XYZ file of N, CA, C and O in Angstrom:
888
model
N -58.119 -77.533 76.690
C -57.811 -78.213 75.441
C -58.935 -77.961 74.439
O -60.105 -78.051 74.782
N -58.575 -77.643 73.199
C -59.577 -77.371 72.175
C -60.004 -78.689 71.528
O -59.267 -79.277 70.745
N -61.201 -79.144 71.864
C -61.662 -80.446 71.399
C -61.982 -80.468 69.917
O -62.100 -81.535 69.320
N -62.152 -79.320 69.319
C -62.513 -79.282 67.903
C -61.302 -79.432 66.985
O -61.462 -79.635 65.782
N -60.106 -79.342 67.529
C -58.907 -79.371 66.693
C -58.501 -80.780 66.281
O -57.789 -80.964 65.293
N -58.903 -81.789 67.036
C -58.518 -83.168 66.743
C -59.775 -84.004 66.531
O -60.606 -84.123 67.427
N -59.888 -84.576 65.356
C -61.003 -85.477 65.067
C -60.536 -86.895 65.372
O -59.767 -87.487 64.601
N -60.987 -87.431 66.484
C -60.496 -88.757 66.896
C -61.245 -89.908 66.226
O -60.754 -91.043 66.230
N -62.404 -89.639 65.635
C -63.207 -90.724 65.061
C -62.416 -91.594 64.075
O -62.453 -92.823 64.168
N -61.675 -90.999 63.114
C -60.950 -91.829 62.145
C -59.774 -92.597 62.748
O -59.144 -93.396 62.051
N -59.472 -92.331 64.024
C -58.354 -93.010 64.687
C -58.801 -94.209 65.510
O -57.967 -94.965 66.019
N -60.105 -94.404 65.633
C -60.621 -95.388 66.580
C -60.806 -96.766 65.961
O -61.444 -96.917 64.919
N -60.225 -97.774 66.634
C -60.562 -99.168 66.385
C -61.687 -99.493 67.371
O -61.449 -99.632 68.575
N -62.899 -99.596 66.866
C -64.102 -99.786 67.696
C -64.110 -101.244 68.169
O -64.490 -102.149 67.415
N -63.684 -101.476 69.401
C -63.332 -102.823 69.850
C -64.452 -103.528 70.598
O -65.080 -102.954 71.486
N -64.641 -104.783 70.236
C -65.626 -105.649 70.885
C -64.951 -107.002 71.105
O -65.072 -107.924 70.308
N -64.214 -107.100 72.213
C -63.348 -108.258 72.430
C -63.689 -109.042 73.696
O -62.898 -109.867 74.148
N -64.855 -108.812 74.257
C -65.261 -109.542 75.444
C -65.623 -110.982 75.130
O -65.998 -111.327 74.004
N -65.549 -111.830 76.149
C -65.829 -113.253 75.972
C -67.285 -113.527 75.636
O -67.610 -114.545 75.018
N -68.183 -112.629 76.037
C -69.608 -112.864 75.805
C -70.190 -111.932 74.738
O -71.394 -111.688 74.700
N -69.332 -111.418 73.879
C -69.808 -110.574 72.770
C -70.755 -111.382 71.884
O -70.457 -112.524 71.521
N -71.880 -110.798 71.541
C -72.907 -111.490 70.764
C -72.946 -111.012 69.316
O -72.398 -109.954 68.976
N -73.646 -111.768 68.493
C -73.826 -111.369 67.097
C -74.580 -110.051 67.004
O -74.305 -109.221 66.121
N -75.514 -109.845 67.908
C -76.270 -108.591 67.916
C -75.353 -107.404 68.224
O -75.508 -106.322 67.636
N -74.399 -107.610 69.121
C -73.443 -106.540 69.426
C -72.534 -106.270 68.240
O -72.170 -105.122 67.978
N -72.139 -107.314 67.528
C -71.324 -107.123 66.321
C -72.073 -106.241 65.330
O -71.491 -105.327 64.729
N -73.350 -106.494 65.155
C -74.158 -105.661 64.267
C -74.169 -104.209 64.743
O -74.032 -103.278 63.938
N -74.323 -104.025 66.052
C -74.335 -102.670 66.610
C -72.999 -101.982 66.394
O -72.950 -100.813 65.977
N -71.916 -102.685 66.682
C -70.572 -102.092 66.551
C -70.288 -101.716 65.095
O -69.717 -100.665 64.821
N -70.693 -102.565 64.166
C -70.457 -102.269 62.752
C -71.289 -101.073 62.298
O -70.794 -100.211 61.552
N -72.521 -101.000 62.755
C -73.376 -99.859 62.423
C -72.773 -98.569 62.974
O -72.735 -97.543 62.276
N -72.286 -98.615 64.211
C -71.687 -97.422 64.813
C -70.399 -97.021 64.102
O -70.142 -95.830 63.889
N -69.592 -98.007 63.728
C -68.342 -97.700 63.029
C -68.615 -96.997 61.714
O -67.930 -96.033 61.342
N -69.632 -97.458 61.012
C -69.993 -96.839 59.739
C -70.574 -95.448 59.957
O -70.232 -94.490 59.260
N -71.432 -95.322 60.953
C -72.117 -94.057 61.224
C -71.148 -92.963 61.667
O -71.249 -91.815 61.246
N -70.185 -93.329 62.512
C -69.293 -92.325 63.088
C -67.951 -92.213 62.363
O -67.145 -91.332 62.680
N -67.692 -93.075 61.404
C -66.461 -92.977 60.641
C -65.232 -93.490 61.367
O -64.138 -92.916 61.237
N -65.389 -94.577 62.130
C -64.249 -95.172 62.824
C -63.346 -95.895 61.821
O -63.783 -96.287 60.735
N -62.094 -96.079 62.213
C -61.138 -96.739 61.323
C -61.499 -98.198 61.091
O -61.499 -98.687 59.952
N -61.777 -98.910 62.180
C -62.102 -100.333 62.067
C -63.114 -100.732 63.131
O -63.364 -99.996 64.087
N -63.650 -101.918 62.939
C -64.280 -102.659 64.022
C -63.308 -103.779 64.362
O -62.866 -104.513 63.469
N -62.956 -103.904 65.637
C -62.015 -104.939 66.064
C -62.788 -105.990 66.859
O -63.287 -105.704 67.948
N -62.901 -107.181 66.285
C -63.696 -108.245 66.889
C -62.854 -109.502 67.055
O -61.800 -109.657 66.435
N -63.354 -110.412 67.887
C -62.701 -111.710 68.020
C -62.809 -112.486 66.706
O -63.725 -112.249 65.906
N -61.874 -113.416 66.464
C -61.859 -114.126 65.177
C -63.176 -114.780 64.787
O -63.518 -114.828 63.606
N -63.924 -115.261 65.757
C -65.180 -115.940 65.443
C -66.214 -115.012 64.813
O -67.157 -115.480 64.169
N -66.029 -113.701 64.968
C -66.996 -112.737 64.429
C -66.508 -112.043 63.155
O -67.205 -111.159 62.640
N -65.346 -112.431 62.657
C -64.772 -111.718 61.516
C -65.673 -111.789 60.288
O -65.946 -110.768 59.646
N -66.130 -112.982 59.942
C -66.937 -113.112 58.729
C -68.193 -112.246 58.779
O -68.548 -111.588 57.795
N -68.857 -112.239 59.915
C -70.074 -111.444 60.050
C -69.759 -109.957 59.904
O -70.476 -109.220 59.210
N -68.682 -109.506 60.554
C -68.314 -108.093 60.468
C -67.956 -107.706 59.037
O -68.317 -106.613 58.569
N -67.261 -108.591 58.338
C -66.897 -108.314 56.944
C -68.152 -108.174 56.080
O -68.254 -107.279 55.234
N -69.122 -109.050 56.301
C -70.377 -108.968 55.544
C -71.111 -107.658 55.839
O -71.618 -106.998 54.926
N -71.146 -107.282 57.111
C -71.875 -106.079 57.506
C -71.216 -104.805 56.981
O -71.888 -103.805 56.720
N -69.898 -104.836 56.844
C -69.163 -103.638 56.429
C -68.762 -103.679 54.950
O -67.952 -102.853 54.510
N -69.330 -104.597 54.201
C -69.028 -104.689 52.776
C -69.359 -103.362 52.078
O -70.443 -102.811 52.254
N -68.384 -102.857 51.327
C -68.523 -101.591 50.583
C -68.669 -100.379 51.495
O -69.122 -99.316 51.054
N -68.289 -100.527 52.755
C -68.289 -99.399 53.680
C -66.849 -99.080 54.075
O -65.955 -99.897 53.921
N -66.632 -97.888 54.596
C -65.276 -97.413 54.831
C -64.530 -98.132 55.959
O -63.348 -98.452 55.819
N -65.158 -98.406 57.109
C -64.409 -99.060 58.191
C -63.906 -100.442 57.778
O -64.601 -101.202 57.095
N -62.708 -100.764 58.206
C -62.127 -102.067 57.938
C -62.448 -103.011 59.099
O -62.948 -102.592 60.136
N -62.119 -104.284 58.898
C -62.313 -105.274 59.958
C -60.957 -105.699 60.493
O -60.073 -106.125 59.745
N -60.819 -105.553 61.795
C -59.600 -105.914 62.517
C -59.933 -107.077 63.443
O -61.066 -107.201 63.923
N -58.968 -107.950 63.683
C -59.158 -109.004 64.673
C -57.872 -109.212 65.457
O -56.843 -108.601 65.157
N -57.963 -110.045 66.475
C -56.826 -110.290 67.370
C -56.313 -111.706 67.184
O -57.086 -112.640 66.979
N -54.999 -111.850 67.296
C -54.341 -113.143 67.102
C -53.526 -113.480 68.349
O -52.753 -112.655 68.840
N -53.711 -114.702 68.856
C -53.001 -115.111 70.070
C -53.451 -114.334 71.285
O -52.686 -114.164 72.236
N -54.676 -113.887 71.258
C -55.207 -112.976 72.281
C -55.810 -113.768 73.433
O -56.490 -114.767 73.208
N -55.606 -113.337 74.696
C -54.853 -112.150 75.122
C -53.431 -112.429 75.625
O -52.721 -111.509 75.992
N -53.006 -113.703 75.659
C -51.729 -114.028 76.304
C -50.540 -114.056 75.357
O -49.402 -113.886 75.796
N -50.776 -114.330 74.085
C -49.669 -114.433 73.139
C -48.870 -115.704 73.274
O -47.792 -115.834 72.687
N -49.379 -116.670 74.032
C -48.584 -117.849 74.379
C -48.983 -119.116 73.632
O -48.504 -120.197 73.950
N -49.865 -118.998 72.643
C -50.135 -120.156 71.796
C -48.933 -120.375 70.871
O -48.092 -119.488 70.694
N -48.855 -121.550 70.277
C -47.700 -121.845 69.434
C -47.724 -121.011 68.157
O -48.768 -120.515 67.728
N -46.573 -120.892 67.535
C -46.475 -120.121 66.295
C -47.356 -120.703 65.208
O -47.962 -119.971 64.417
N -47.445 -122.033 65.153
C -48.273 -122.675 64.134
C -49.742 -122.314 64.327
O -50.475 -122.073 63.353
N -50.184 -122.271 65.576
C -51.576 -121.917 65.862
C -51.831 -120.460 65.507
O -52.848 -120.116 64.898
N -50.914 -119.575 65.892
C -51.069 -118.159 65.560
C -51.109 -117.950 64.051
O -51.914 -117.159 63.534
N -50.244 -118.649 63.354
C -50.182 -118.493 61.903
C -51.490 -118.954 61.267
O -52.040 -118.274 60.393
N -52.013 -120.094 61.706
C -53.282 -120.578 61.166
C -54.411 -119.600 61.475
O -55.244 -119.306 60.610
N -54.435 -119.123 62.721
C -55.477 -118.173 63.123
C -55.434 -116.923 62.255
O -56.473 -116.408 61.822
N -54.220 -116.440 62.004
C -54.048 -115.241 61.183
C -54.453 -115.503 59.736
O -55.105 -114.672 59.098
N -54.062 -116.644 59.201
C -54.411 -116.980 57.817
C -55.918 -117.116 57.646
O -56.489 -116.615 56.671
N -56.563 -117.793 58.598
C -58.006 -117.961 58.518
C -58.726 -116.614 58.594
O -59.654 -116.344 57.827
N -58.271 -115.754 59.529
C -58.884 -114.430 59.661
C -58.721 -113.625 58.380
O -59.639 -112.930 57.943
N -57.546 -113.722 57.778
C -57.283 -113.011 56.530
C -58.168 -113.545 55.411
O -58.741 -112.774 54.628
N -58.316 -114.863 55.336
C -59.167 -115.471 54.316
C -60.632 -115.063 54.492
O -61.377 -114.950 53.519
N -61.006 -114.825 55.741
C -62.387 -114.425 56.019
C -62.620 -112.931 55.819
O -63.749 -112.463 55.953
N -61.553 -112.185 55.541
C -61.721 -110.793 55.184
C -61.122 -109.753 56.115
O -61.200 -108.554 55.839
N -60.530 -110.186 57.222
C -59.869 -109.221 58.108
C -58.631 -108.657 57.413
O -57.866 -109.404 56.812
N -58.452 -107.352 57.511
C -57.297 -106.723 56.854
C -56.309 -106.126 57.850
O -55.252 -105.640 57.453
N -56.657 -106.148 59.135
C -55.736 -105.708 60.173
C -55.726 -106.764 61.268
O -56.778 -107.185 61.752
N -54.519 -107.190 61.656
C -54.358 -108.271 62.623
C -53.535 -107.777 63.809
O -52.368 -107.410 63.654
N -54.159 -107.757 64.984
C -53.465 -107.334 66.204
C -52.910 -108.584 66.882
O -53.668 -109.382 67.456
N -51.596 -108.756 66.805
C -50.940 -109.992 67.239
C -50.226 -109.783 68.572
O -49.353 -108.918 68.687
N -50.591 -110.585 69.566
C -49.911 -110.508 70.859
C -48.574 -111.238 70.752
O -48.538 -112.419 70.389
N -47.485 -110.545 71.042
C -46.181 -111.200 70.963
C -46.010 -112.156 72.144
O -46.692 -112.046 73.164
N -45.085 -113.095 71.995
C -44.810 -114.069 73.051
C -43.861 -113.442 74.068
O -42.648 -113.378 73.861
N -44.433 -112.966 75.163
C -43.642 -112.270 76.176
C -42.684 -113.206 76.903
O -41.605 -112.790 77.346
N -43.076 -114.461 77.052
C -42.179 -115.433 77.676
C -40.919 -115.630 76.861
O -39.811 -115.715 77.410
N -41.075 -115.692 75.543
C -39.906 -115.787 74.673
C -39.041 -114.543 74.796
O -37.813 -114.634 74.877
N -39.677 -113.385 74.794
C -38.923 -112.137 74.904
C -38.083 -112.121 76.168
O -36.884 -111.825 76.130
N -38.709 -112.468 77.277
C -38.016 -112.433 78.563
C -36.958 -113.525 78.668
O -35.992 -113.393 79.438
N -37.119 -114.587 77.893
C -36.150 -115.687 77.903
C -34.992 -115.454 76.948
O -34.101 -116.298 76.824
N -35.020 -114.324 76.246
C -33.949 -114.027 75.302
C -34.130 -114.676 73.940
O -33.209 -114.668 73.121
N -35.331 -115.229 73.688
C -35.597 -115.913 72.413
C -36.105 -114.900 71.379
O -37.204 -115.006 70.836
N -35.285 -113.911 71.116
C -35.705 -112.801 70.265
C -35.910 -113.218 68.809
O -36.787 -112.682 68.127
N -35.118 -114.177 68.338
C -35.273 -114.613 66.949
C -36.618 -115.297 66.743
O -37.230 -115.177 65.678
N -37.090 -116.009 67.790
C -38.389 -116.673 67.693
C -39.530 -115.645 67.641
O -40.498 -115.803 66.894
N -39.416 -114.592 68.450
C -40.426 -113.523 68.426
C -40.465 -112.878 67.039
O -41.541 -112.659 66.465
N -39.294 -112.613 66.505
C -39.191 -111.988 65.184
C -39.771 -112.888 64.107
O -40.557 -112.437 63.260
N -39.377 -114.140 64.125
C -39.816 -115.072 63.077
C -41.332 -115.229 63.082
O -41.961 -115.250 62.012
N -41.925 -115.317 64.264
C -43.370 -115.485 64.363
C -44.109 -114.324 63.696
O -45.028 -114.524 62.898
N -43.720 -113.108 64.018
C -44.362 -111.931 63.439
C -44.120 -111.841 61.933
O -45.039 -111.544 61.157
N -42.884 -112.091 61.523
C -42.542 -111.991 60.106
C -43.301 -113.016 59.281
O -43.771 -112.720 58.173
N -43.462 -114.224 59.817
C -44.188 -115.269 59.090
C -45.660 -114.899 58.920
O -46.247 -115.108 57.847
N -46.250 -114.352 59.973
C -47.654 -113.946 59.881
C -47.819 -112.828 58.854
O -48.733 -112.854 58.022
N -46.932 -111.860 58.900
C -47.017 -110.741 57.948
C -46.835 -111.225 56.521
O -47.611 -110.865 55.622
N -45.816 -112.050 56.291
C -45.524 -112.516 54.932
C -46.612 -113.444 54.405
O -46.952 -113.406 53.217
N -47.165 -114.277 55.279
C -48.164 -115.246 54.851
C -49.508 -114.593 54.529
O -50.183 -114.995 53.581
N -49.890 -113.586 55.314
C -51.210 -112.983 55.130
C -51.181 -111.740 54.250
O -52.171 -111.408 53.601
N -50.060 -111.014 54.272
C -49.971 -109.761 53.533
C -50.810 -108.653 54.142
O -51.025 -107.611 53.510
N -51.268 -108.851 55.385
C -52.125 -107.862 56.033
C -51.330 -106.933 56.938
O -50.150 -107.153 57.212
N -51.999 -105.895 57.401
C -51.400 -104.933 58.319
C -51.336 -105.555 59.709
O -52.358 -105.933 60.283
N -50.135 -105.652 60.255
C -49.925 -106.301 61.547
C -49.672 -105.246 62.622
O -48.790 -104.397 62.473
N -50.444 -105.329 63.699
C -50.189 -104.502 64.871
C -49.637 -105.420 65.957
O -50.338 -106.343 66.402
N -48.421 -105.197 66.370
C -47.797 -106.032 67.395
C -48.175 -105.510 68.778
O -47.899 -104.355 69.108
N -48.829 -106.363 69.574
C -49.227 -105.977 70.924
C -48.093 -106.323 71.879
O -47.747 -107.492 72.068
N -47.526 -105.292 72.521
C -46.340 -105.482 73.358
C -46.664 -105.721 74.828
O -45.794 -106.158 75.569
N -47.867 -105.419 75.254
C -48.260 -105.541 76.670
C -47.250 -104.812 77.556
O -46.561 -105.377 78.406
N -47.161 -103.510 77.345
C -46.126 -102.668 77.941
C -46.127 -102.689 79.469
O -45.079 -102.545 80.102
N -47.295 -102.867 80.077
C -47.365 -102.821 81.540
C -46.616 -103.976 82.194
O -46.316 -103.915 83.389
N -46.303 -105.008 81.435
C -45.607 -106.169 81.989
C -44.108 -106.149 81.718
O -43.389 -107.059 82.160
N -43.628 -105.127 81.012
C -42.235 -105.102 80.577
C -41.430 -104.018 81.275
O -41.963 -102.978 81.650
N -40.128 -104.282 81.413
C -39.203 -103.245 81.876
C -38.949 -102.282 80.724
O -39.270 -102.572 79.565
N -38.335 -101.156 81.019
C -38.023 -100.198 79.957
C -37.122 -100.823 78.896
O -37.317 -100.605 77.694
N -36.147 -101.601 79.338
C -35.236 -102.251 78.393
C -35.995 -103.249 77.527
O -35.744 -103.354 76.310
N -36.916 -103.988 78.128
C -37.697 -104.965 77.375
C -38.644 -104.280 76.393
O -38.873 -104.784 75.291
N -39.189 -103.144 76.782
C -40.053 -102.386 75.867
C -39.281 -101.983 74.616
O -39.782 -102.126 73.483
N -38.088 -101.477 74.817
C -37.271 -101.050 73.681
C -36.881 -102.228 72.807
O -36.932 -102.159 71.574
N -36.508 -103.337 73.446
C -36.118 -104.527 72.692
C -37.297 -105.063 71.888
O -37.153 -105.382 70.701
N -38.459 -105.153 72.520
C -39.643 -105.657 71.835
C -39.982 -104.789 70.627
O -40.298 -105.299 69.543
N -39.934 -103.481 70.814
C -40.246 -102.568 69.715
C -39.268 -102.743 68.563
O -39.666 -102.756 67.385
N -37.995 -102.886 68.870
C -36.978 -103.058 67.822
C -37.208 -104.338 67.035
O -37.098 -104.360 65.798
N -37.552 -105.424 67.732
C -37.831 -106.696 67.064
C -39.028 -106.548 66.132
O -39.001 -107.001 64.977
N -40.071 -105.922 66.627
C -41.289 -105.761 65.836
C -41.060 -104.886 64.612
O -41.570 -105.182 63.515
N -40.312 -103.824 64.785
C -39.990 -102.962 63.649
C -39.230 -103.744 62.580
O -39.522 -103.637 61.391
N -38.271 -104.537 63.015
C -37.471 -105.315 62.077
C -38.296 -106.389 61.381
O -37.999 -106.769 60.250
N -39.359 -106.855 62.057
C -40.221 -107.892 61.465
C -41.217 -107.315 60.471
O -41.926 -108.058 59.799
N -41.290 -105.990 60.397
C -42.131 -105.356 59.385
C -43.568 -105.107 59.781
O -44.455 -105.036 58.911
N -43.805 -104.925 61.076
C -45.183 -104.651 61.504
C -45.587 -103.246 61.066
O -44.753 -102.394 60.779
N -46.907 -103.011 61.056
C -47.437 -101.706 60.642
C -47.692 -100.787 61.826
O -47.736 -99.566 61.675
N -47.885 -101.378 63.018
C -48.145 -100.613 64.236
C -47.465 -101.281 65.423
O -47.371 -102.515 65.480
N -47.070 -100.466 66.372
C -46.720 -100.929 67.710
C -47.903 -100.597 68.607
O -48.354 -99.452 68.644
N -48.414 -101.584 69.328
C -49.605 -101.404 70.151
C -49.251 -101.593 71.621
O -48.549 -102.539 71.985
N -49.757 -100.722 72.463
C -49.343 -100.714 73.866
C -49.746 -101.969 74.626
O -48.942 -102.521 75.382
N -50.993 -102.417 74.453
C -51.458 -103.487 75.337
C -52.752 -104.114 74.841
O -53.414 -103.596 73.940
N -53.098 -105.242 75.474
C -54.368 -105.904 75.209
C -55.506 -105.227 75.956
O -56.673 -105.366 75.589
N -55.174 -104.553 77.054
C -56.178 -104.016 77.947
C -56.508 -104.961 79.088
O -57.242 -104.607 80.009
N -55.931 -106.154 79.054
C -56.191 -107.146 80.093
C -55.215 -107.014 81.268
O -55.442 -107.599 82.330
N -54.147 -106.290 81.063
C -53.119 -106.171 82.110
C -52.742 -104.723 82.382
O -51.591 -104.402 82.645
N -53.739 -103.844 82.332
C -53.460 -102.440 82.580
C -53.799 -101.576 81.384
O -54.182 -102.074 80.315
N -53.661 -100.295 81.575
C -54.100 -99.314 80.581
C -52.942 -98.684 79.823
O -51.792 -98.709 80.279
N -53.260 -98.122 78.687
C -52.274 -97.360 77.922
C -51.878 -96.110 78.703
O -52.716 -95.486 79.353
N -50.614 -95.748 78.627
C -50.131 -94.550 79.319
C -49.491 -93.600 78.315
O -48.982 -94.019 77.269
N -49.514 -92.342 78.667
C -48.890 -91.319 77.821
C -47.404 -91.587 77.671
O -46.841 -91.459 76.573
N -46.740 -91.994 78.748
C -45.297 -92.227 78.682
C -44.957 -93.385 77.744
O -43.975 -93.313 76.988
N -45.758 -94.431 77.764
C -45.499 -95.553 76.865
C -45.753 -95.172 75.416
O -45.013 -95.592 74.513
N -46.783 -94.394 75.164
C -47.049 -93.946 73.800
C -45.903 -93.071 73.301
O -45.454 -93.210 72.154
N -45.421 -92.190 74.143
C -44.283 -91.345 73.752
C -43.054 -92.184 73.422
O -42.325 -91.902 72.462
N -42.826 -93.225 74.231
C -41.685 -94.102 73.983
C -41.838 -94.799 72.633
O -40.888 -94.843 71.838
N -43.002 -95.348 72.354
C -43.211 -96.044 71.089
C -43.113 -95.096 69.900
O -42.575 -95.464 68.854
N -43.617 -93.884 70.067
C -43.499 -92.898 68.994
C -42.029 -92.595 68.712
O -41.604 -92.500 67.558
N -41.260 -92.444 69.780
C -39.833 -92.165 69.631
C -39.124 -93.313 68.926
O -38.279 -93.094 68.057
N -39.475 -94.535 69.279
C -38.842 -95.701 68.677
C -39.299 -95.905 67.237
O -38.512 -96.313 66.375
N -40.568 -95.628 66.975
C -41.093 -95.810 65.621
C -40.573 -94.757 64.658
O -40.468 -95.016 63.452
N -40.282 -93.565 65.163
C -39.755 -92.461 64.352
C -40.608 -92.212 63.109
O -40.092 -91.970 62.009
N -41.919 -92.309 63.282
C -42.887 -92.035 62.217
C -42.811 -93.007 61.042
O -43.432 -92.784 60.000
N -42.050 -94.106 61.213
C -41.995 -95.113 60.142
C -43.254 -95.968 60.131
O -43.680 -96.443 59.074
N -43.825 -96.207 61.320
C -45.046 -96.992 61.433
C -45.966 -96.316 62.450
O -45.578 -95.349 63.108
N -47.170 -96.849 62.600
C -48.122 -96.255 63.517
C -47.936 -96.716 64.959
O -47.228 -97.689 65.233
N -48.602 -96.016 65.847
C -48.618 -96.367 67.269
C -50.075 -96.462 67.699
O -50.847 -95.513 67.515
N -50.440 -97.611 68.252
C -51.812 -97.800 68.727
C -51.835 -97.856 70.249
O -51.156 -98.672 70.861
N -52.617 -96.981 70.846
C -52.838 -96.984 72.292
C -54.124 -97.742 72.568
O -55.150 -97.483 71.947
N -54.073 -98.680 73.504
C -55.256 -99.467 73.826
C -55.227 -99.847 75.299
O -54.162 -100.061 75.880
N -56.410 -99.922 75.873
C -56.534 -100.305 77.267
C -56.931 -99.141 78.145
O -56.154 -98.198 78.310
N -58.133 -99.182 78.680
C -58.560 -98.194 79.663
C -58.861 -96.812 79.142
O -58.870 -95.848 79.911
N -59.111 -96.668 77.841
C -59.415 -95.344 77.279
C -60.907 -95.101 77.447
O -61.723 -95.585 76.662
N -61.266 -94.318 78.457
C -62.674 -94.129 78.806
C -63.154 -92.684 78.687
O -64.345 -92.436 78.688
N -62.221 -91.747 78.637
C -62.631 -90.345 78.573
C -61.997 -89.657 77.373
O -60.951 -90.078 76.863
N -62.639 -88.577 76.961
C -62.122 -87.803 75.841
C -60.760 -87.212 76.174
O -59.862 -87.177 75.326
N -60.588 -86.739 77.402
C -59.289 -86.193 77.799
C -58.185 -87.226 77.647
O -57.094 -86.925 77.137
N -58.446 -88.455 78.104
C -57.462 -89.525 77.956
C -57.113 -89.738 76.493
O -55.930 -89.834 76.127
N -58.130 -89.842 75.666
C -57.915 -90.105 74.251
C -57.070 -89.020 73.598
O -56.117 -89.302 72.860
N -57.402 -87.766 73.880
C -56.666 -86.655 73.275
C -55.233 -86.583 73.781
O -54.311 -86.293 73.014
N -55.018 -86.871 75.056
C -53.660 -86.883 75.593
C -52.806 -87.942 74.894
O -51.630 -87.721 74.584
N -53.405 -89.095 74.626
C -52.675 -90.168 73.951
C -52.375 -89.809 72.501
O -51.280 -90.092 71.997
N -53.322 -89.149 71.839
C -53.083 -88.714 70.461
C -51.979 -87.660 70.417
O -51.078 -87.715 69.572
N -52.039 -86.717 71.331
C -51.007 -85.674 71.379
C -49.638 -86.254 71.718
O -48.599 -85.703 71.328
N -49.627 -87.382 72.434
C -48.360 -88.041 72.776
C -47.793 -88.835 71.609
O -46.621 -89.226 71.634
N -48.627 -89.078 70.586
C -48.124 -89.776 69.402
C -48.952 -90.937 68.906
O -48.585 -91.575 67.909
N -50.063 -91.251 69.564
C -50.907 -92.358 69.102
C -51.579 -92.001 67.780
O -52.160 -90.925 67.653
N -51.499 -92.910 66.823
C -52.151 -92.711 65.535
C -53.364 -93.619 65.377
O -54.057 -93.563 64.370
N -53.597 -94.449 66.387
C -54.793 -95.286 66.444
C -55.137 -95.502 67.918
O -54.241 -95.595 68.758
N -56.435 -95.587 68.214
C -56.922 -95.785 69.575
C -57.816 -97.013 69.608
O -58.815 -97.074 68.890
N -57.460 -97.982 70.430
C -58.290 -99.156 70.601
C -59.179 -98.990 71.824
O -58.674 -98.897 72.943
N -60.487 -98.942 71.621
C -61.401 -98.726 72.736
C -62.794 -99.235 72.385
O -63.205 -99.185 71.226
N -63.488 -99.702 73.399
C -64.886 -100.104 73.209
C -65.824 -98.925 73.439
O -67.038 -99.060 73.297
N -65.254 -97.768 73.800
C -66.066 -96.611 74.186
C -65.972 -95.462 73.195
O -66.100 -94.297 73.556
N -65.751 -95.798 71.945
C -65.622 -94.757 70.937
C -66.828 -93.851 70.838
O -66.695 -92.622 70.724
N -68.010 -94.435 70.901
C -69.235 -93.630 70.820
C -69.332 -92.711 72.030
O -69.692 -91.532 71.905
N -68.995 -93.214 73.204
C -69.009 -92.393 74.422
C -68.050 -91.211 74.298
O -68.371 -90.091 74.722
N -66.871 -91.449 73.714
C -65.889 -90.371 73.563
C -66.447 -89.256 72.676
O -66.269 -88.063 72.977
N -67.105 -89.638 71.594
C -67.665 -88.628 70.695
C -68.833 -87.884 71.344
O -69.002 -86.676 71.132
N -69.600 -88.582 72.148
C -70.693 -87.916 72.861
C -70.157 -86.932 73.889
O -70.728 -85.849 74.092
N -69.056 -87.296 74.550
C -68.416 -86.364 75.491
C -67.969 -85.108 74.750
O -68.149 -83.991 75.234
N -67.395 -85.288 73.582
C -66.948 -84.144 72.781
C -68.128 -83.260 72.398
O -68.061 -82.027 72.521
N -69.198 -83.884 71.940
C -70.364 -83.115 71.496
C -70.982 -82.344 72.660
O -71.447 -81.213 72.484
N -70.991 -82.943 73.844
C -71.549 -82.283 75.018
C -70.729 -81.041 75.385
O -71.262 -79.967 75.692
N -69.402 -81.176 75.293
C -68.521 -80.074 75.652
C -68.596 -78.928 74.641
O -68.355 -77.779 74.984
N -68.909 -79.274 73.387
C -68.941 -78.248 72.341
C -70.297 -77.551 72.239
O -70.443 -76.587 71.489
N -71.286 -78.025 72.978
C -72.614 -77.413 72.915
C -72.617 -76.024 73.581
O -71.913 -75.817 74.551
């Protein structure tokens, strides 16, 4: 594979979503995002304001997660969380859909929740489908609901229940039909993995190892 043909840096959401993420790490992640030209820094809601301050007048955007990682908080809580994050400066919101509702046939509730968040905040919404927990039929249904709700990206997973796969990315690309983006997230640790996912149709990569991926590329090109 020719590593010089695909520049993955602008596709990376530089993610820092661990429970013990510190303010010092947020500073590091923001510095790296600016230095390497990543698309965003993706942090937990409590770190949004700091990340926005650090990236003021810089190219990377600030992304955060809503209803993370289970998607099972109430719609009112998700909406408030999304509104607060938006008010604090986040411009991309990765929202975990309610999988229990999906499996229970409560598709209108899943749709309404996403649509309300999008309409209320006006921000770019990435719907996290948690593909590893769904059947093929459920994956297709979830994607259709999210598309109809007006999301900007379909995202494979939180990373808490398995890794992104090439087959799932291909499925989402097929369903999206280039109308919206596809974000692969979870377990992206090597450059080969990242490039395979991009070639399969991923237009964004969620990973905490973005710097490692670029170092792997630089080592191979030496």
